[in-house]
Short mmCIF file of C-alpha atoms in Angstrom, two decimals:
data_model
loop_
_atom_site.label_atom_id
_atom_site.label_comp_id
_atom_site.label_asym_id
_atom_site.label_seq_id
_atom_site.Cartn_x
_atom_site.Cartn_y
_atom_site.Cartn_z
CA UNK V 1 180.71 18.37 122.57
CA UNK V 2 178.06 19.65 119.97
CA UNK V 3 174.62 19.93 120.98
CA UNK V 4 171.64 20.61 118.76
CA UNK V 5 168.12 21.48 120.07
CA UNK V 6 164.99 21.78 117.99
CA UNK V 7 162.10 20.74 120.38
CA UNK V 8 160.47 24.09 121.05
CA UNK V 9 159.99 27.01 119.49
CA UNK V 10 163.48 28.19 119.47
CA UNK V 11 166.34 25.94 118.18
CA UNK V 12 169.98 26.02 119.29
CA UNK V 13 172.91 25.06 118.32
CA UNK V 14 176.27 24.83 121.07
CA UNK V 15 179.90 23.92 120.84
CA UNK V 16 181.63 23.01 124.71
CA UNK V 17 185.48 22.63 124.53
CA UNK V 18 187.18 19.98 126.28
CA UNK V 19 187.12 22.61 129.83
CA UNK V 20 183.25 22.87 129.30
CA UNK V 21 183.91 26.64 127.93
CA UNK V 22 181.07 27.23 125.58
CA UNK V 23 182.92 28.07 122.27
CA UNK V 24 179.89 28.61 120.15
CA UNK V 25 175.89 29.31 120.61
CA UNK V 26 173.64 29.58 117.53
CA UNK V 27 169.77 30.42 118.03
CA UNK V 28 167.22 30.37 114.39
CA UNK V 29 163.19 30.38 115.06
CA UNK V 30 161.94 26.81 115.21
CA UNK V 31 159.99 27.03 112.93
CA UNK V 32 159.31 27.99 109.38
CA UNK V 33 162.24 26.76 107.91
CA UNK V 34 164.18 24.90 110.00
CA UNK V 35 164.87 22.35 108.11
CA UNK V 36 166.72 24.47 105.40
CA UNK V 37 168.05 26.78 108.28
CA UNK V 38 169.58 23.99 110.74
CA UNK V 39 172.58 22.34 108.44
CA UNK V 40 173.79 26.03 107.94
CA UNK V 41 173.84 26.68 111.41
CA UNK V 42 175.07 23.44 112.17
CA UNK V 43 178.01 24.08 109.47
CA UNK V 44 178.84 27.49 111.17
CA UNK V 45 179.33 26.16 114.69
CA UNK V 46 181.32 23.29 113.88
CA UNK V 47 184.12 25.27 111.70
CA UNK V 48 187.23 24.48 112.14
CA UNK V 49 186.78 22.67 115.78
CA UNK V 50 187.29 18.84 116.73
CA UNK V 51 183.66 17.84 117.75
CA UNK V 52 184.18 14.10 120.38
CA UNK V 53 180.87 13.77 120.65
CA UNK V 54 177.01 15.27 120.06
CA UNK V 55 174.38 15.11 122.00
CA UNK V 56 170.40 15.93 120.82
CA UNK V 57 167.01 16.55 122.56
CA UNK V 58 164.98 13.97 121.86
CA UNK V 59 161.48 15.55 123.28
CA UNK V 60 159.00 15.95 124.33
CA UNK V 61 158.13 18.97 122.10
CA UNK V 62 157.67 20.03 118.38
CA UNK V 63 157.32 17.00 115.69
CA UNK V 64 158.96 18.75 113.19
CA UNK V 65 161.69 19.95 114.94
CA UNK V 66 162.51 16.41 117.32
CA UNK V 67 162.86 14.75 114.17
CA UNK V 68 164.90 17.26 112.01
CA UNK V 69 167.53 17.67 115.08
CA UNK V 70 167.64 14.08 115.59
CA UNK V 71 168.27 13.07 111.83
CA UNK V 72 170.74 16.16 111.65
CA UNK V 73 172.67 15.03 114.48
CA UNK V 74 172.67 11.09 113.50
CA UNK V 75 174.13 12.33 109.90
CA UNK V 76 176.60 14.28 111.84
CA UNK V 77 177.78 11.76 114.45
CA UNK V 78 177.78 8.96 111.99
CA UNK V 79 180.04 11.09 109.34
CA UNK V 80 182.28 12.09 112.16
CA UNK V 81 182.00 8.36 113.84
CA UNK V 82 181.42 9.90 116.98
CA UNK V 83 178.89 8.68 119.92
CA UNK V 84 175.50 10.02 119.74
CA UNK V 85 173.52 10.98 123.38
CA UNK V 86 170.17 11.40 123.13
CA UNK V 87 168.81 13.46 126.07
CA UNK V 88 165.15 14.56 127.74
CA UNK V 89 164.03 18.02 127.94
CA UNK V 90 163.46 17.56 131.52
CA UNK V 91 166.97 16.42 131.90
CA UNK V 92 167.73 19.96 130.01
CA UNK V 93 165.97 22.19 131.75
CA UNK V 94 167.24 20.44 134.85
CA UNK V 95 170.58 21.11 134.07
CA UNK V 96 170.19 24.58 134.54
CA UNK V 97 168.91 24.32 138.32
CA UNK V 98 171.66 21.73 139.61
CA UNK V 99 171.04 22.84 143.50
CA UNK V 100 167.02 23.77 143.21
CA UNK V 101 165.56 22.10 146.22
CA UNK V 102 162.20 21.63 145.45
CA UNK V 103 160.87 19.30 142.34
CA UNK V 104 161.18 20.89 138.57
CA UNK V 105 158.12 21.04 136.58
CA UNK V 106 158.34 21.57 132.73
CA UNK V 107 155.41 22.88 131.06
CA UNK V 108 155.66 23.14 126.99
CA UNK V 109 152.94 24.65 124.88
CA UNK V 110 151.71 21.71 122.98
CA UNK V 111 149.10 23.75 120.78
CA UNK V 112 146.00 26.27 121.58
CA UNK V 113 144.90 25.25 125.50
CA UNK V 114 146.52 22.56 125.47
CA UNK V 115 149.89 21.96 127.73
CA UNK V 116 152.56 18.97 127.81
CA UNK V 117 153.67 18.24 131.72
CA UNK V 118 156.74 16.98 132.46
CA UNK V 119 156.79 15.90 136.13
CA UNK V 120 158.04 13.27 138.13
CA UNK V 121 159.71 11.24 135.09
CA UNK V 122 156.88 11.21 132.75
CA UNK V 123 155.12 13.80 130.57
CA UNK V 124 151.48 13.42 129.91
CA UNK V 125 149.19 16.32 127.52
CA UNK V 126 146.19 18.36 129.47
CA UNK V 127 143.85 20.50 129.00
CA UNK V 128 144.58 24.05 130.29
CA UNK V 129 141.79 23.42 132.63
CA UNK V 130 143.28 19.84 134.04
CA UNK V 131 146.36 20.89 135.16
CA UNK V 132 146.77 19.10 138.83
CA UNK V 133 146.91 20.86 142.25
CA UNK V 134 149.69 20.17 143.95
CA UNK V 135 150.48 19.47 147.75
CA UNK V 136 153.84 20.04 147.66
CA UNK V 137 156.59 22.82 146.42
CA UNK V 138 157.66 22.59 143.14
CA UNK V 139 159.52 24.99 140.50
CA UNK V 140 158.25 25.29 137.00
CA UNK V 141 159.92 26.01 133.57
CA UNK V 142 159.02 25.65 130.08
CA UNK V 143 157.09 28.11 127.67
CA UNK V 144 154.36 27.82 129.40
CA UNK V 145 155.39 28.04 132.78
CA UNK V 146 153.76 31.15 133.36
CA UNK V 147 150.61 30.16 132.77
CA UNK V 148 150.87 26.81 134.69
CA UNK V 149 152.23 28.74 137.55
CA UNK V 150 149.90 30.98 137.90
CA UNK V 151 146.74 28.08 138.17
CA UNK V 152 149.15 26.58 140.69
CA UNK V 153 149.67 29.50 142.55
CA UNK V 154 145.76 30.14 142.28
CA UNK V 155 144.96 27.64 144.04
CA UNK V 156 147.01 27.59 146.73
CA UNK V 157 149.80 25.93 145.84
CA UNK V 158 153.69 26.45 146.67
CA UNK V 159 154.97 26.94 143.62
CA UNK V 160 158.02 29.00 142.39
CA UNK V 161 158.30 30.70 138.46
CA UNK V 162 161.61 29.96 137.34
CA UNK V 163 163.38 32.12 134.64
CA UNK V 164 164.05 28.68 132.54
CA UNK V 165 161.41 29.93 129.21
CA UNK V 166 163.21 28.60 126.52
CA UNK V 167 166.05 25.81 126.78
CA UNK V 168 169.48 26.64 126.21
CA UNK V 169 171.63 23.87 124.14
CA UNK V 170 174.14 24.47 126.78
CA UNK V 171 171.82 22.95 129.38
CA UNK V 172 171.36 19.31 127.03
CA UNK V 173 175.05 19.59 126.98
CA UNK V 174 175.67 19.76 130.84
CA UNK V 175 172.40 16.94 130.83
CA UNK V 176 174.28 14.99 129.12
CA UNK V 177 177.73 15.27 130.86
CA UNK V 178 175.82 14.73 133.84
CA UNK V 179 174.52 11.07 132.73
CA UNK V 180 177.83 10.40 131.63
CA UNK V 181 179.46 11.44 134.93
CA UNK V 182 176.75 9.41 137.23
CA UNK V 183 177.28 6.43 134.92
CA UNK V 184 174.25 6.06 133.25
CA UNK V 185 173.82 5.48 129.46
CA UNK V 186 172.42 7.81 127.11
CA UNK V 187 169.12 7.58 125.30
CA UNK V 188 168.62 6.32 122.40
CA UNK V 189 168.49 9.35 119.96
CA UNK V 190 164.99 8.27 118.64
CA UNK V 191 162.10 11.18 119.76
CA UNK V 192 160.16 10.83 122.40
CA UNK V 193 156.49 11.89 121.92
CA UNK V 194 153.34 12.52 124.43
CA UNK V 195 150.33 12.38 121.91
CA UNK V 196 149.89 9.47 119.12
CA UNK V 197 150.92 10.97 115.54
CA UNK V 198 147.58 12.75 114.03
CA UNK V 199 148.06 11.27 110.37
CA UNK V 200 146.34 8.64 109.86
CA UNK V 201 147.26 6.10 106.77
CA UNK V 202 145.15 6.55 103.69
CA UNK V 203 142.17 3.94 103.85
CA UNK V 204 143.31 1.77 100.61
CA UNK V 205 146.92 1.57 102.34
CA UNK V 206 149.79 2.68 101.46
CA UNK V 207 151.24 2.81 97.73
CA UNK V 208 153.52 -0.25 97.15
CA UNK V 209 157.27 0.99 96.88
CA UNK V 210 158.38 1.80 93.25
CA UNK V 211 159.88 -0.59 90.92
#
């Protein structure tokens, strides 16, 4: 199985053999430049091994990098003619905690004091200073778990810092294997995003298509 990863600010690349061994694991910064750095890496991992499938992030997390992973991996599948999984970063960062007893929060950096929550299924965007108490244990992940923990802990909650900073493209591959083992279908790889898009379409419309 390949897996490709661009939702934070760290993307990955992974190869799994048949025996889940990981044969390959490729990191390049998320950004500048991944979009001319991605293919390469793709092209690296993929030498000379049989890929059966590839599975992709599809968010929430960085615009840029949802949609270059998810168009790089559609190419790829579709050249190959191999299936195509599509799967959450909650489901990813999951992965890595497959006996944690206590509820997983995922907390990405969205932009400057501002923080997307993944909890309980859905993701929502808040404020630093509208994060919610909590009343139960929970664990938290993310790149910005360490702040989000911390207001938790402030508070008074029961609430335990997990290791999980950045996500591993081993974890969307064991996400994925997981679905596929409980018998549930994959996503569709389309992204998945918490705020509407901030461009707005010029006000005279868009320019008609050329001739």
């Amino acid at each position: 199985m390949l897996t490709i990863d661009a939702s934070g600010a760290r993307a990955g690349i992974a190869v799994l053999a048949q025996d889940g061994a990981v044969a390959v694991k490729l990191f390049a910064p998320g950004r500048p430049g991944l979009i001319e750095a991605l293919p390469p890496l793709l092209q690296q991992a993929v030498a000379g091994r049989r890929i059966a499938q590839v599975a992709v992030t599809i968010g929430p997390g960085s615009f840029t990098g949802l949609r270059t992973a998810i168009s790089l991996a559609q190419g790829f599948a579709e050249a190959a003619g191999v299936p195509l999984l599509g799967v959450t970063v909650a489901e990813s960062y999951a992965a890595a905690f497959p006996a944690l007893h206590r509820p997983l929060w995922v907390a990405i950096r969205a932009r400057r004091n501002r923080i997307f929550l993944i909890r309980d299924g859905a993701a929502e965007a808040l404020a630093d200073a509208d994060l919610p108490r909590i009343r139960q244990p929970v664990a938290v992940a993310g790149d910005a778990a360490n702040e989000v923990a911390a207001v938790l802990a402030a508070a008074g909650g029961n609430v335990m810092l997990t290791n999980a900073r950045r996500l591993d493209p081993v974890w969307v591959a064991h996400a994925a294997l997981a679905r596929q083992a409980a018998g549930l279908p994959a996503h569709a790889a389309q992204p998945v995003y918490v705020d509407p898009p901030e461009a707005k379409l010029p006000a005279a419309g868009l320019r008609p298509p050329p001739v």
